[in-house]
């Protein structure tokens, strides 16, 4: 492993993938998610904002997290910093999407989905790591 930050990048993207994949699977299976912390999961996940053309928004989240994971693995395998930089830049889009979905939960839907919040926290942490990669001049993650 290149260093601890790279490990966090992988771990967070895996957590985000598993979270989003779980929500997506529950959508396609037609079964409710296990939600005991907040009562709003079903309200959020069955709202008009939970799907686009019948496809769960969580599925796009799963693809996002999987893409970040694969890009970091490619960086580790090849040492090509372009892969890590691509993952870092992709976290900007993930963070902005998370902001939008948290806004929808709080101010439009009026309910909170714990799985969505896990994704938002994961996305925010990935974004912060991504900023380190993008802006830190002597970044230990990027092979020079």
Coordinates of C-alpha atoms in Angstrom, one line a residue:
X1 CA 0.0 0.0 0.0
X2 CA 1.4 3.4 -1.0
X3 CA 0.3 5.0 2.3
X4 CA -2.5 5.4 4.8
X5 CA -4.3 8.0 2.7
X6 CA -4.5 5.7 -0.3
X7 CA -5.9 3.0 2.0
X8 CA -8.6 5.4 3.2
X9 CA -9.4 6.2 -0.4
X10 CA -10.0 2.5 -1.1
X11 CA -11.9 1.8 2.2
X12 CA -14.2 4.8 1.8
X13 CA -15.0 4.0 -1.8
X14 CA -15.7 0.4 -0.8
X15 CA -18.0 1.5 2.0
X16 CA -19.8 3.9 -0.4
X17 CA -20.2 1.2 -3.0
X18 CA -21.6 -1.3 -0.5
X19 CA -24.0 1.3 0.9
X20 CA -25.3 2.3 -2.5
X21 CA -25.4 -1.2 -3.8
X22 CA -27.5 -2.3 -0.8
X23 CA -30.1 0.5 -1.5
X24 CA -30.1 -0.4 -5.2
X25 CA -30.6 -4.1 -4.5
X26 CA -33.5 -3.4 -2.1
X27 CA -35.1 -1.2 -4.8
X28 CA -34.9 -4.0 -7.4
X29 CA -36.0 -6.7 -5.0
X30 CA -38.9 -4.5 -3.9
X31 CA -38.1 -5.0 -0.2
X32 CA -37.8 -2.3 2.4
X33 CA -34.4 -1.4 3.8
X34 CA -33.5 -2.2 7.4
X35 CA -33.8 1.2 9.1
X36 CA -34.0 1.5 12.8
X37 CA -32.2 4.8 13.5
X38 CA -34.4 7.1 11.5
X39 CA -37.9 6.5 10.4
X40 CA -37.6 8.3 7.1
X41 CA -35.7 5.8 5.0
X42 CA -38.7 4.5 3.2
X43 CA -40.1 8.0 2.7
X44 CA -36.8 9.1 1.1
X45 CA -36.2 5.9 -0.9
X46 CA -39.8 5.9 -2.4
X47 CA -39.9 9.7 -3.1
X48 CA -40.0 11.0 -6.6
X49 CA -36.3 12.0 -6.2
X50 CA -35.1 8.4 -5.5
X51 CA -35.3 7.4 -9.2
X52 CA -34.6 8.8 -12.6
X53 CA -36.5 7.1 -15.4
X54 CA -37.1 4.2 -13.0
X55 CA -33.5 3.7 -12.2
X56 CA -32.6 4.2 -8.5
X57 CA -30.3 7.2 -7.9
X58 CA -28.4 4.9 -5.5
X59 CA -27.3 2.9 -8.6
X60 CA -25.4 5.9 -10.0
X61 CA -23.8 6.2 -6.5
X62 CA -22.7 2.6 -6.7
X63 CA -21.1 3.2 -10.1
X64 CA -19.5 6.4 -8.8
X65 CA -17.9 4.6 -5.8
X66 CA -16.9 1.7 -7.9
X67 CA -15.2 4.0 -10.4
X68 CA -13.3 5.8 -7.7
X69 CA -12.2 2.4 -6.3
X70 CA -11.0 1.1 -9.7
X71 CA -9.1 4.3 -10.4
X72 CA -7.2 4.1 -7.1
X73 CA -6.5 0.4 -7.7
X74 CA -5.1 1.3 -11.2
X75 CA -3.0 4.0 -9.5
X76 CA -1.6 1.4 -7.1
X77 CA -1.0 -1.1 -9.9
X78 CA 0.6 1.2 -12.4
X79 CA 1.9 4.1 -10.4
X80 CA 0.2 6.4 -12.9
X81 CA -0.8 9.5 -11.1
X82 CA -3.3 10.3 -13.7
X83 CA -5.6 7.6 -12.3
X84 CA -5.4 9.0 -8.8
X85 CA -5.9 12.5 -10.1
X86 CA -9.0 11.3 -12.0
X87 CA -10.4 9.7 -8.9
X88 CA -9.7 12.9 -6.9
X89 CA -11.5 15.1 -9.5
X90 CA -14.4 12.7 -9.6
X91 CA -14.9 13.2 -5.9
X92 CA -16.0 16.8 -6.6
X93 CA -19.0 15.5 -8.5
X94 CA -19.8 13.0 -5.8
X95 CA -19.6 15.7 -3.1
X96 CA -21.9 18.1 -5.1
X97 CA -24.4 15.3 -5.7
X98 CA -24.4 14.5 -2.0
X99 CA -25.0 18.1 -1.1
X100 CA -28.0 18.1 -3.4
X101 CA -29.5 14.9 -2.0
X102 CA -29.0 16.0 1.6
X103 CA -30.8 19.3 0.7
X104 CA -33.7 17.3 -0.8
X105 CA -34.0 15.1 2.4
X106 CA -33.9 18.0 4.8
X107 CA -35.9 20.7 3.0
X108 CA -38.0 19.0 0.3
X109 CA -38.8 15.5 1.4
X110 CA -38.7 16.2 5.1
X111 CA -37.2 12.9 6.1
X112 CA -33.7 11.5 6.6
X113 CA -32.4 8.2 5.2
X114 CA -29.5 6.9 7.3
X115 CA -28.1 5.0 4.2
X116 CA -28.1 8.3 2.3
X117 CA -26.4 10.1 5.1
X118 CA -23.8 7.4 5.3
X119 CA -23.2 7.9 1.5
X120 CA -23.0 11.7 2.1
X121 CA -20.5 11.4 4.8
X122 CA -18.4 8.9 2.8
X123 CA -18.6 11.2 -0.2
X124 CA -17.5 14.2 1.8
X125 CA -14.5 12.3 3.3
X126 CA -13.5 11.2 -0.3
X127 CA -13.9 14.8 -1.4
X128 CA -11.5 16.0 1.4
X129 CA -9.0 13.3 0.4
X130 CA -9.4 14.3 -3.2
X131 CA -8.6 17.9 -2.4
X132 CA -5.4 16.8 -0.8
X133 CA -4.5 15.0 -4.0
X134 CA -5.4 17.9 -6.2
X135 CA -4.0 20.8 -4.3
X136 CA -1.2 19.6 -2.1
X137 CA 2.1 20.2 -3.9
X138 CA 4.2 17.6 -2.1
X139 CA 1.5 15.0 -1.8
X140 CA 2.9 11.6 -0.6
X141 CA 0.2 9.8 -2.5
X142 CA 1.2 10.9 -6.0
X143 CA 4.3 9.1 -7.3
X144 CA 6.7 11.6 -8.9

